[in-house]
């Protein structure tokens, strides 16, 4: 069983930074992380999406199918590796989030045998279910990412980070966030991006 579930949409750069922070904390603290979907496409259903975001969001939706297929197959480590490969290409390497980059990341992560899920709409129900779990846990008025701590009553949107902290600062941030995740009365801390 995972200590922490991280719900994410691969298209989001803020989510990428939070994921690398959590991966570093998990290694330092021996936490097991489950990687699950949070779909910005589902979140924004019925809204007008600017043209510039449509193709990346569609590629991200396909990537989330693979994440859920890997989860269902007991291949959580494969989902983590896939997201790491995809994020490194897109959010660190500057590649556009395209269907080709998604497939390339899957192969590099060693999950190329599961790429048929990318084009299988039957996985959309699993993506929506994971998204709904995250949204109901931390919503409303949230986006990607959502962190759910095992045993906590509610999840938390964020943290939203301007950069990936080093190990010492990252662990200190975790030590501040973990009690908030456990508190059923906590709702929000926020400051403007500057």
Short mmCIF file of N, CA and C in Angstrom, two decimals:
data_model
loop_
_atom_site.label_atom_id
_atom_site.label_comp_id
_atom_site.label_asym_id
_atom_site.label_seq_id
_atom_site.Cartn_x
_atom_site.Cartn_y
_atom_site.Cartn_z
N UNK A 1 0.84 -1.19 0.00
CA UNK A 1 0.00 0.00 0.00
C UNK A 1 0.88 1.25 0.00
N UNK A 2 0.48 2.24 -0.76
CA UNK A 2 1.26 3.47 -0.87
C UNK A 2 1.08 4.35 0.36
N UNK A 3 2.15 5.05 0.71
CA UNK A 3 2.07 6.05 1.78
C UNK A 3 1.42 7.33 1.26
N UNK A 4 1.67 7.62 0.00
CA UNK A 4 1.20 8.86 -0.63
C UNK A 4 0.73 8.53 -2.04
N UNK A 5 -0.39 9.13 -2.44
CA UNK A 5 -0.83 9.04 -3.83
C UNK A 5 -0.71 10.42 -4.44
N UNK A 6 -0.06 10.48 -5.59
CA UNK A 6 0.16 11.73 -6.29
C UNK A 6 -0.65 11.68 -7.57
N UNK A 7 -1.70 12.50 -7.64
CA UNK A 7 -2.55 12.59 -8.84
C UNK A 7 -2.02 13.73 -9.70
N UNK A 8 -1.79 13.45 -10.98
CA UNK A 8 -1.10 14.43 -11.83
C UNK A 8 -1.63 14.43 -13.25
N UNK A 9 -1.44 15.58 -13.89
CA UNK A 9 -1.63 15.68 -15.34
C UNK A 9 -0.26 16.02 -15.92
N UNK A 10 0.25 15.21 -16.85
CA UNK A 10 1.60 15.43 -17.38
C UNK A 10 1.81 16.75 -18.09
N UNK A 11 0.75 17.41 -18.52
CA UNK A 11 0.90 18.66 -19.26
C UNK A 11 1.34 19.82 -18.36
N UNK A 12 1.13 19.72 -17.07
CA UNK A 12 1.31 20.85 -16.16
C UNK A 12 2.74 20.97 -15.64
N UNK A 13 3.44 22.09 -15.91
CA UNK A 13 4.81 22.26 -15.41
C UNK A 13 4.87 22.40 -13.89
N UNK A 14 3.85 23.00 -13.27
CA UNK A 14 3.82 23.12 -11.81
C UNK A 14 3.75 21.73 -11.18
N UNK A 15 2.96 20.88 -11.78
CA UNK A 15 2.82 19.51 -11.30
C UNK A 15 4.14 18.77 -11.43
N UNK A 16 4.85 18.99 -12.53
CA UNK A 16 6.14 18.33 -12.72
C UNK A 16 7.09 18.66 -11.58
N UNK A 17 7.17 19.94 -11.23
CA UNK A 17 8.08 20.34 -10.14
C UNK A 17 7.67 19.66 -8.82
N UNK A 18 6.38 19.65 -8.54
CA UNK A 18 5.91 19.01 -7.31
C UNK A 18 6.21 17.52 -7.33
N UNK A 19 6.11 16.89 -8.49
CA UNK A 19 6.38 15.45 -8.57
C UNK A 19 7.84 15.14 -8.30
N UNK A 20 8.75 15.98 -8.80
CA UNK A 20 10.17 15.74 -8.56
C UNK A 20 10.50 15.99 -7.10
N UNK A 21 9.87 17.00 -6.50
CA UNK A 21 10.02 17.24 -5.07
C UNK A 21 9.58 16.00 -4.29
N UNK A 22 8.39 15.48 -4.61
CA UNK A 22 7.87 14.32 -3.87
C UNK A 22 8.72 13.09 -4.11
N UNK A 23 9.20 12.88 -5.33
CA UNK A 23 10.07 11.73 -5.60
C UNK A 23 11.34 11.81 -4.77
N UNK A 24 11.92 13.00 -4.65
CA UNK A 24 13.12 13.17 -3.82
C UNK A 24 12.83 12.93 -2.35
N UNK A 25 11.69 13.45 -1.87
CA UNK A 25 11.30 13.25 -0.47
C UNK A 25 11.04 11.77 -0.22
N UNK A 26 10.36 11.11 -1.15
CA UNK A 26 10.07 9.69 -0.99
C UNK A 26 11.35 8.88 -0.84
N UNK A 27 12.34 9.22 -1.63
CA UNK A 27 13.62 8.52 -1.52
C UNK A 27 14.29 8.80 -0.17
N UNK A 28 14.27 10.05 0.25
CA UNK A 28 14.91 10.42 1.52
C UNK A 28 14.19 9.83 2.73
N UNK A 29 12.87 9.72 2.66
CA UNK A 29 12.07 9.27 3.79
C UNK A 29 11.55 7.85 3.67
N UNK A 30 11.85 7.18 2.59
CA UNK A 30 11.39 5.80 2.42
C UNK A 30 9.89 5.69 2.22
N UNK A 31 9.30 6.64 1.53
CA UNK A 31 7.86 6.64 1.28
C UNK A 31 7.55 5.92 -0.03
N UNK A 32 6.47 5.17 -0.04
CA UNK A 32 5.98 4.56 -1.27
C UNK A 32 4.97 5.51 -1.90
N UNK A 33 5.16 5.83 -3.17
CA UNK A 33 4.28 6.77 -3.87
C UNK A 33 3.53 6.02 -4.97
N UNK A 34 2.23 6.26 -5.02
CA UNK A 34 1.39 5.74 -6.09
C UNK A 34 1.11 6.90 -7.04
N UNK A 35 1.32 6.69 -8.33
CA UNK A 35 1.19 7.73 -9.35
C UNK A 35 -0.12 7.50 -10.10
N UNK A 36 -1.06 8.46 -9.98
CA UNK A 36 -2.39 8.31 -10.57
C UNK A 36 -2.80 9.57 -11.33
N UNK A 37 -3.85 9.45 -12.08
CA UNK A 37 -4.32 10.51 -12.96
C UNK A 37 -5.07 11.62 -12.24
N UNK A 38 -4.82 12.83 -12.73
CA UNK A 38 -5.68 13.99 -12.51
C UNK A 38 -5.78 14.62 -13.89
N UNK A 39 -6.96 14.63 -14.47
CA UNK A 39 -7.11 15.04 -15.86
C UNK A 39 -7.58 16.48 -15.99
N UNK A 40 -6.72 17.32 -16.53
CA UNK A 40 -7.14 18.70 -16.80
C UNK A 40 -8.17 18.73 -17.92
N UNK A 41 -8.17 17.73 -18.80
CA UNK A 41 -9.20 17.65 -19.83
C UNK A 41 -10.57 17.40 -19.19
N UNK A 42 -10.62 16.50 -18.22
CA UNK A 42 -11.88 16.25 -17.50
C UNK A 42 -12.27 17.49 -16.71
N UNK A 43 -11.31 18.09 -16.03
CA UNK A 43 -11.59 19.27 -15.21
C UNK A 43 -12.18 20.41 -16.05
N UNK A 44 -11.73 20.53 -17.29
CA UNK A 44 -12.15 21.64 -18.14
C UNK A 44 -13.21 21.26 -19.18
N UNK A 45 -13.87 20.13 -18.98
CA UNK A 45 -14.94 19.74 -19.91
C UNK A 45 -15.99 20.85 -19.99
N UNK A 46 -16.40 21.13 -21.22
CA UNK A 46 -17.42 22.14 -21.45
C UNK A 46 -16.90 23.55 -21.52
N UNK A 47 -15.60 23.73 -21.28
CA UNK A 47 -14.98 25.06 -21.35
C UNK A 47 -14.24 25.20 -22.67
N UNK A 48 -14.11 26.41 -23.13
CA UNK A 48 -13.35 26.68 -24.35
C UNK A 48 -11.86 26.62 -24.03
N UNK A 49 -11.15 25.73 -24.68
CA UNK A 49 -9.71 25.56 -24.48
C UNK A 49 -9.00 26.31 -25.60
N UNK A 50 -8.07 27.21 -25.27
CA UNK A 50 -7.33 27.91 -26.33
C UNK A 50 -6.63 26.92 -27.26
N UNK A 51 -6.56 27.25 -28.50
CA UNK A 51 -5.99 26.39 -29.54
C UNK A 51 -4.59 25.88 -29.16
N UNK A 52 -3.77 26.74 -28.58
CA UNK A 52 -2.39 26.37 -28.24
C UNK A 52 -2.31 25.22 -27.23
N UNK A 53 -3.37 25.02 -26.45
CA UNK A 53 -3.36 23.99 -25.41
C UNK A 53 -4.05 22.70 -25.83
N UNK A 54 -4.77 22.72 -26.93
CA UNK A 54 -5.58 21.56 -27.31
C UNK A 54 -4.75 20.32 -27.61
N UNK A 55 -3.73 20.44 -28.44
CA UNK A 55 -2.91 19.27 -28.81
C UNK A 55 -2.14 18.73 -27.61
N UNK A 56 -1.49 19.58 -26.80
CA UNK A 56 -0.80 19.04 -25.63
C UNK A 56 -1.76 18.37 -24.64
N UNK A 57 -2.95 18.94 -24.46
CA UNK A 57 -3.91 18.32 -23.54
C UNK A 57 -4.40 16.98 -24.08
N UNK A 58 -4.56 16.87 -25.40
CA UNK A 58 -4.97 15.60 -25.99
C UNK A 58 -3.87 14.55 -25.81
N UNK A 59 -2.62 14.93 -26.01
CA UNK A 59 -1.50 14.00 -25.81
C UNK A 59 -1.41 13.60 -24.34
N UNK A 60 -1.65 14.54 -23.46
CA UNK A 60 -1.63 14.25 -22.02
C UNK A 60 -2.74 13.28 -21.65
N UNK A 61 -3.93 13.46 -22.23
CA UNK A 61 -5.05 12.55 -21.96
C UNK A 61 -4.69 11.12 -22.39
N UNK A 62 -4.01 10.99 -23.51
CA UNK A 62 -3.56 9.67 -23.96
C UNK A 62 -2.54 9.09 -22.99
N UNK A 63 -1.62 9.93 -22.51
CA UNK A 63 -0.62 9.47 -21.54
C UNK A 63 -1.27 8.95 -20.27
N UNK A 64 -2.33 9.62 -19.83
CA UNK A 64 -3.01 9.19 -18.61
C UNK A 64 -3.68 7.82 -18.78
N UNK A 65 -4.09 7.49 -19.99
CA UNK A 65 -4.60 6.14 -20.24
C UNK A 65 -3.53 5.11 -19.90
N UNK A 66 -2.31 5.39 -20.33
CA UNK A 66 -1.21 4.46 -20.06
C UNK A 66 -0.92 4.39 -18.56
N UNK A 67 -0.95 5.53 -17.88
CA UNK A 67 -0.73 5.54 -16.43
C UNK A 67 -1.74 4.62 -15.74
N UNK A 68 -3.00 4.73 -16.12
CA UNK A 68 -4.03 3.91 -15.47
C UNK A 68 -3.93 2.45 -15.88
N UNK A 69 -3.55 2.17 -17.12
CA UNK A 69 -3.35 0.78 -17.53
C UNK A 69 -2.20 0.14 -16.74
N UNK A 70 -1.13 0.90 -16.56
CA UNK A 70 -0.01 0.38 -15.77
C UNK A 70 -0.42 0.16 -14.32
N UNK A 71 -1.17 1.11 -13.77
CA UNK A 71 -1.65 0.94 -12.39
C UNK A 71 -2.50 -0.32 -12.27
N UNK A 72 -3.44 -0.51 -13.19
CA UNK A 72 -4.33 -1.67 -13.14
C UNK A 72 -3.56 -2.98 -13.27
N UNK A 73 -2.44 -2.93 -13.98
CA UNK A 73 -1.62 -4.11 -14.16
C UNK A 73 -0.60 -4.33 -13.06
N UNK A 74 -0.69 -3.55 -11.98
CA UNK A 74 0.26 -3.69 -10.88
C UNK A 74 1.65 -3.20 -11.22
N UNK A 75 1.73 -2.26 -12.15
CA UNK A 75 3.03 -1.76 -12.62
C UNK A 75 3.21 -0.29 -12.24
N UNK A 76 3.01 0.00 -10.97
CA UNK A 76 3.15 1.37 -10.49
C UNK A 76 4.53 1.95 -10.74
N UNK A 77 5.56 1.13 -10.61
CA UNK A 77 6.91 1.62 -10.89
C UNK A 77 7.06 2.01 -12.36
N UNK A 78 6.38 1.29 -13.23
CA UNK A 78 6.39 1.65 -14.64
C UNK A 78 5.71 2.97 -14.90
N UNK A 79 4.60 3.23 -14.18
CA UNK A 79 3.91 4.52 -14.32
C UNK A 79 4.82 5.65 -13.86
N UNK A 80 5.53 5.43 -12.75
CA UNK A 80 6.46 6.44 -12.24
C UNK A 80 7.59 6.70 -13.24
N UNK A 81 8.14 5.63 -13.80
CA UNK A 81 9.23 5.77 -14.77
C UNK A 81 8.74 6.46 -16.04
N UNK A 82 7.53 6.13 -16.48
CA UNK A 82 6.96 6.76 -17.67
C UNK A 82 6.80 8.26 -17.45
N UNK A 83 6.23 8.65 -16.33
CA UNK A 83 6.05 10.08 -16.05
C UNK A 83 7.40 10.78 -15.94
N UNK A 84 8.38 10.13 -15.32
CA UNK A 84 9.71 10.72 -15.21
C UNK A 84 10.32 10.95 -16.59
N UNK A 85 10.20 9.98 -17.47
CA UNK A 85 10.74 10.11 -18.84
C UNK A 85 9.99 11.20 -19.62
N UNK A 86 8.67 11.21 -19.47
CA UNK A 86 7.87 12.20 -20.20
C UNK A 86 8.16 13.61 -19.70
N UNK A 87 8.17 13.79 -18.39
CA UNK A 87 8.44 15.11 -17.82
C UNK A 87 9.83 15.61 -18.14
N UNK A 88 10.81 14.72 -18.14
CA UNK A 88 12.18 15.13 -18.47
C UNK A 88 12.24 15.66 -19.90
N UNK A 89 11.53 15.03 -20.81
CA UNK A 89 11.54 15.48 -22.20
C UNK A 89 10.80 16.82 -22.36
N UNK A 90 9.63 16.91 -21.72
CA UNK A 90 8.77 18.07 -21.94
C UNK A 90 9.15 19.25 -21.04
N UNK A 91 9.23 19.01 -19.75
CA UNK A 91 9.39 20.11 -18.80
C UNK A 91 10.85 20.49 -18.55
N UNK A 92 11.75 19.58 -18.81
CA UNK A 92 13.17 19.91 -18.68
C UNK A 92 13.83 20.08 -20.04
N UNK A 93 13.47 19.23 -20.98
CA UNK A 93 14.10 19.27 -22.30
C UNK A 93 13.46 20.22 -23.29
N UNK A 94 12.26 20.71 -22.98
CA UNK A 94 11.60 21.68 -23.85
C UNK A 94 10.88 21.09 -25.05
N UNK A 95 10.75 19.77 -25.10
CA UNK A 95 10.01 19.16 -26.21
C UNK A 95 8.52 19.46 -26.05
N UNK A 96 7.82 19.65 -27.16
CA UNK A 96 6.37 19.81 -27.04
C UNK A 96 5.74 18.48 -26.62
N UNK A 97 4.66 18.56 -25.88
CA UNK A 97 3.95 17.34 -25.47
C UNK A 97 3.10 16.88 -26.66
N UNK A 98 3.61 15.87 -27.35
CA UNK A 98 2.95 15.32 -28.54
C UNK A 98 2.77 13.82 -28.36
N UNK A 99 1.98 13.24 -29.24
CA UNK A 99 1.78 11.79 -29.22
C UNK A 99 3.10 11.06 -29.41
N UNK A 100 3.98 11.60 -30.26
CA UNK A 100 5.27 10.96 -30.51
C UNK A 100 6.16 10.99 -29.28
N UNK A 101 6.17 12.11 -28.57
CA UNK A 101 6.98 12.22 -27.35
C UNK A 101 6.44 11.29 -26.27
N UNK A 102 5.12 11.15 -26.17
CA UNK A 102 4.51 10.23 -25.21
C UNK A 102 4.96 8.80 -25.51
N UNK A 103 4.90 8.39 -26.76
CA UNK A 103 5.30 7.03 -27.13
C UNK A 103 6.79 6.81 -26.89
N UNK A 104 7.60 7.81 -27.21
CA UNK A 104 9.04 7.73 -26.97
C UNK A 104 9.34 7.57 -25.48
N UNK A 105 8.65 8.32 -24.64
CA UNK A 105 8.85 8.22 -23.19
C UNK A 105 8.44 6.85 -22.67
N UNK A 106 7.37 6.30 -23.22
CA UNK A 106 6.93 4.96 -22.80
C UNK A 106 7.99 3.92 -23.12
N UNK A 107 8.54 4.00 -24.31
CA UNK A 107 9.59 3.05 -24.69
C UNK A 107 10.82 3.21 -23.79
N UNK A 108 11.22 4.46 -23.54
CA UNK A 108 12.40 4.71 -22.71
C UNK A 108 12.19 4.24 -21.27
N UNK A 109 10.95 4.26 -20.81
CA UNK A 109 10.64 3.84 -19.44
C UNK A 109 10.49 2.33 -19.32
N UNK A 110 10.58 1.63 -20.45
CA UNK A 110 10.46 0.17 -20.41
C UNK A 110 9.03 -0.33 -20.35
N UNK A 111 8.07 0.53 -20.75
CA UNK A 111 6.67 0.11 -20.74
C UNK A 111 6.08 0.13 -22.15
N UNK A 112 6.95 0.00 -23.14
CA UNK A 112 6.52 0.01 -24.53
C UNK A 112 5.55 -1.11 -24.85
N UNK A 113 5.58 -2.19 -24.08
CA UNK A 113 4.66 -3.30 -24.29
C UNK A 113 3.22 -2.93 -23.98
N UNK A 114 3.01 -1.80 -23.28
CA UNK A 114 1.66 -1.38 -22.87
C UNK A 114 1.15 -0.19 -23.66
N UNK A 115 1.87 0.24 -24.71
CA UNK A 115 1.49 1.46 -25.43
C UNK A 115 0.15 1.35 -26.14
N UNK A 116 -0.38 0.15 -26.30
CA UNK A 116 -1.71 0.03 -26.92
C UNK A 116 -2.76 0.78 -26.10
N UNK A 117 -2.52 0.96 -24.81
CA UNK A 117 -3.45 1.70 -23.95
C UNK A 117 -3.59 3.16 -24.38
N UNK A 118 -2.57 3.70 -25.01
CA UNK A 118 -2.62 5.10 -25.45
C UNK A 118 -3.80 5.36 -26.38
N UNK A 119 -4.12 4.38 -27.20
CA UNK A 119 -5.18 4.53 -28.20
C UNK A 119 -6.44 3.76 -27.83
N UNK A 120 -6.54 3.35 -26.56
CA UNK A 120 -7.67 2.55 -26.13
C UNK A 120 -8.59 3.38 -25.23
N UNK A 121 -9.70 3.88 -25.79
CA UNK A 121 -10.59 4.73 -25.00
C UNK A 121 -11.26 4.03 -23.83
N UNK A 122 -11.16 2.70 -23.76
CA UNK A 122 -11.75 2.02 -22.60
C UNK A 122 -11.03 2.41 -21.31
N UNK A 123 -9.80 2.94 -21.40
CA UNK A 123 -9.07 3.39 -20.21
C UNK A 123 -9.54 4.77 -19.73
N UNK A 124 -10.34 5.45 -20.52
CA UNK A 124 -10.83 6.77 -20.11
C UNK A 124 -11.66 6.71 -18.83
N UNK A 125 -12.39 5.62 -18.63
CA UNK A 125 -13.18 5.47 -17.40
C UNK A 125 -12.27 5.39 -16.18
N UNK A 126 -11.15 4.70 -16.29
CA UNK A 126 -10.21 4.61 -15.17
C UNK A 126 -9.55 5.96 -14.90
N UNK A 127 -9.24 6.70 -15.98
CA UNK A 127 -8.68 8.04 -15.81
C UNK A 127 -9.69 8.92 -15.08
N UNK A 128 -10.94 8.88 -15.51
CA UNK A 128 -11.97 9.69 -14.88
C UNK A 128 -12.16 9.28 -13.41
N UNK A 129 -12.14 7.99 -13.12
CA UNK A 129 -12.32 7.53 -11.74
C UNK A 129 -11.18 8.03 -10.84
N UNK A 130 -9.95 7.96 -11.33
CA UNK A 130 -8.81 8.45 -10.55
C UNK A 130 -8.93 9.97 -10.36
N UNK A 131 -9.27 10.66 -11.44
CA UNK A 131 -9.47 12.11 -11.36
C UNK A 131 -10.56 12.44 -10.35
N UNK A 132 -11.69 11.75 -10.43
CA UNK A 132 -12.80 12.02 -9.52
C UNK A 132 -12.41 11.77 -8.06
N UNK A 133 -11.61 10.75 -7.82
CA UNK A 133 -11.14 10.48 -6.46
C UNK A 133 -10.33 11.67 -5.94
N UNK A 134 -9.41 12.15 -6.77
CA UNK A 134 -8.57 13.29 -6.37
C UNK A 134 -9.41 14.54 -6.17
N UNK A 135 -10.31 14.79 -7.11
CA UNK A 135 -11.12 16.00 -7.05
C UNK A 135 -12.03 15.98 -5.82
N UNK A 136 -12.65 14.86 -5.55
CA UNK A 136 -13.54 14.79 -4.39
C UNK A 136 -12.76 14.85 -3.09
N UNK A 137 -11.51 14.44 -3.12
CA UNK A 137 -10.68 14.48 -1.93
C UNK A 137 -10.20 15.89 -1.59
N UNK A 138 -9.88 16.68 -2.62
CA UNK A 138 -9.26 17.99 -2.36
C UNK A 138 -10.07 19.17 -2.87
N UNK A 139 -11.08 18.93 -3.72
CA UNK A 139 -11.82 20.01 -4.36
C UNK A 139 -12.85 20.64 -3.46
N UNK A 140 -13.56 21.62 -3.99
CA UNK A 140 -13.53 22.14 -5.36
C UNK A 140 -12.44 23.20 -5.53
N UNK A 141 -12.45 23.86 -6.66
CA UNK A 141 -11.52 24.96 -6.95
C UNK A 141 -10.07 24.52 -6.88
N UNK A 142 -9.77 23.39 -7.51
CA UNK A 142 -8.40 22.88 -7.51
C UNK A 142 -7.99 22.51 -8.92
N UNK A 143 -6.73 22.16 -9.06
CA UNK A 143 -6.18 21.65 -10.30
C UNK A 143 -5.16 20.57 -9.98
N UNK A 144 -4.26 20.36 -10.90
CA UNK A 144 -3.20 19.37 -10.75
C UNK A 144 -1.99 20.04 -10.12
N UNK A 145 -1.33 19.36 -9.17
CA UNK A 145 -1.49 18.01 -8.66
C UNK A 145 -2.37 17.97 -7.40
N UNK A 146 -2.72 16.74 -7.04
CA UNK A 146 -3.39 16.48 -5.76
C UNK A 146 -2.59 15.39 -5.07
N UNK A 147 -2.31 15.62 -3.79
CA UNK A 147 -1.61 14.64 -2.96
C UNK A 147 -2.59 14.10 -1.93
N UNK A 148 -2.65 12.78 -1.84
CA UNK A 148 -3.48 12.13 -0.82
C UNK A 148 -2.56 11.28 0.04
N UNK A 149 -2.58 11.55 1.32
CA UNK A 149 -1.76 10.82 2.28
C UNK A 149 -2.59 9.67 2.85
N UNK A 150 -2.04 8.49 2.89
CA UNK A 150 -2.73 7.33 3.42
C UNK A 150 -3.23 7.63 4.84
N UNK A 151 -4.50 7.39 5.06
CA UNK A 151 -5.09 7.60 6.38
C UNK A 151 -5.62 9.00 6.63
N UNK A 152 -5.34 9.95 5.75
CA UNK A 152 -5.84 11.31 5.92
C UNK A 152 -7.26 11.40 5.37
N UNK A 153 -8.07 12.28 5.97
CA UNK A 153 -9.45 12.43 5.54
C UNK A 153 -9.58 13.12 4.18
N UNK A 154 -8.67 14.04 3.89
CA UNK A 154 -8.77 14.83 2.66
C UNK A 154 -7.41 14.90 1.99
N UNK A 155 -7.44 15.18 0.70
CA UNK A 155 -6.22 15.41 -0.05
C UNK A 155 -5.91 16.89 -0.09
N UNK A 156 -4.85 17.23 -0.81
CA UNK A 156 -4.39 18.61 -0.89
C UNK A 156 -3.94 18.91 -2.31
N UNK A 157 -4.39 20.03 -2.84
CA UNK A 157 -3.90 20.50 -4.14
C UNK A 157 -2.55 21.17 -3.92
N UNK A 158 -1.57 20.75 -4.72
CA UNK A 158 -0.25 21.37 -4.61
C UNK A 158 0.75 20.39 -4.04
N UNK A 159 1.87 20.90 -3.57
CA UNK A 159 2.24 22.30 -3.54
C UNK A 159 2.65 22.80 -4.93
N UNK A 160 2.44 24.07 -5.15
CA UNK A 160 2.84 24.72 -6.38
C UNK A 160 4.20 25.36 -6.12
N UNK A 161 5.21 24.91 -6.84
CA UNK A 161 6.59 25.32 -6.60
C UNK A 161 7.18 26.00 -7.83
N UNK A 162 7.97 27.04 -7.60
CA UNK A 162 8.61 27.74 -8.72
C UNK A 162 9.84 26.99 -9.22
N UNK A 163 10.38 26.12 -8.38
CA UNK A 163 11.52 25.28 -8.77
C UNK A 163 11.52 24.04 -7.91
N UNK A 164 12.33 23.08 -8.28
CA UNK A 164 12.45 21.85 -7.51
C UNK A 164 13.46 22.09 -6.40
N UNK A 165 13.03 21.97 -5.14
CA UNK A 165 13.97 22.25 -4.05
C UNK A 165 15.02 21.15 -3.90
N UNK A 166 16.14 21.52 -3.31
CA UNK A 166 17.15 20.55 -2.95
C UNK A 166 16.64 19.65 -1.84
N UNK A 167 17.42 18.61 -1.51
CA UNK A 167 16.94 17.62 -0.54
C UNK A 167 16.60 18.22 0.82
N UNK A 168 17.47 19.05 1.37
CA UNK A 168 17.21 19.61 2.70
C UNK A 168 15.94 20.46 2.70
N UNK A 169 15.82 21.36 1.74
CA UNK A 169 14.63 22.20 1.66
C UNK A 169 13.39 21.39 1.30
N UNK A 170 13.57 20.39 0.47
CA UNK A 170 12.44 19.54 0.08
C UNK A 170 11.88 18.75 1.25
N UNK A 171 12.76 18.19 2.05
CA UNK A 171 12.31 17.44 3.23
C UNK A 171 11.66 18.39 4.24
N UNK A 172 12.23 19.58 4.39
CA UNK A 172 11.62 20.56 5.30
C UNK A 172 10.22 20.95 4.81
N UNK A 173 10.07 21.11 3.51
CA UNK A 173 8.75 21.41 2.96
C UNK A 173 7.78 20.26 3.23
N UNK A 174 8.23 19.02 3.05
CA UNK A 174 7.38 17.87 3.36
C UNK A 174 6.97 17.89 4.83
N UNK A 175 7.91 18.20 5.69
CA UNK A 175 7.60 18.23 7.13
C UNK A 175 6.56 19.31 7.47
N UNK A 176 6.47 20.33 6.64
CA UNK A 176 5.44 21.36 6.83
C UNK A 176 4.11 20.94 6.20
N UNK A 177 4.17 20.26 5.06
CA UNK A 177 2.96 19.89 4.33
C UNK A 177 2.27 18.67 4.96
N UNK A 178 3.04 17.71 5.44
CA UNK A 178 2.44 16.48 5.96
C UNK A 178 1.41 16.73 7.06
N UNK A 179 1.67 17.59 8.04
CA UNK A 179 0.62 17.83 9.05
C UNK A 179 -0.63 18.49 8.47
N UNK A 180 -0.46 19.31 7.43
CA UNK A 180 -1.62 19.91 6.78
C UNK A 180 -2.46 18.83 6.10
N UNK A 181 -1.80 17.87 5.48
CA UNK A 181 -2.50 16.76 4.84
C UNK A 181 -3.29 15.94 5.86
N UNK A 182 -2.77 15.84 7.05
CA UNK A 182 -3.43 15.03 8.09
C UNK A 182 -4.57 15.78 8.79
N UNK A 183 -4.58 17.10 8.69
CA UNK A 183 -5.57 17.90 9.41
C UNK A 183 -6.89 17.97 8.65
N UNK A 184 -7.99 17.51 9.26
CA UNK A 184 -9.29 17.58 8.57
C UNK A 184 -9.88 18.99 8.54
N UNK A 185 -9.31 19.91 9.32
CA UNK A 185 -9.86 21.27 9.36
C UNK A 185 -9.09 22.25 8.48
N UNK A 186 -7.95 21.83 7.94
CA UNK A 186 -7.13 22.71 7.10
C UNK A 186 -7.70 22.78 5.69
N UNK A 187 -7.73 24.00 5.11
CA UNK A 187 -8.19 24.15 3.74
C UNK A 187 -7.16 24.77 2.82
N UNK A 188 -6.55 25.90 3.18
CA UNK A 188 -5.72 26.57 2.18
C UNK A 188 -4.70 27.50 2.82
N UNK A 189 -3.53 27.53 2.21
CA UNK A 189 -2.51 28.55 2.43
C UNK A 189 -2.12 29.00 1.03
N UNK A 190 -2.03 30.29 0.81
CA UNK A 190 -1.75 30.74 -0.55
C UNK A 190 -1.02 32.07 -0.53
N UNK A 191 -0.14 32.25 -1.52
CA UNK A 191 0.45 33.56 -1.79
C UNK A 191 0.58 33.73 -3.29
N UNK A 192 0.61 34.97 -3.73
CA UNK A 192 0.69 35.26 -5.14
C UNK A 192 2.01 34.82 -5.74
N UNK A 193 1.97 34.48 -7.02
CA UNK A 193 3.20 34.12 -7.73
C UNK A 193 3.88 35.42 -8.15
N UNK A 194 5.12 35.58 -7.73
CA UNK A 194 5.78 36.84 -8.03
C UNK A 194 7.16 36.70 -8.57
#
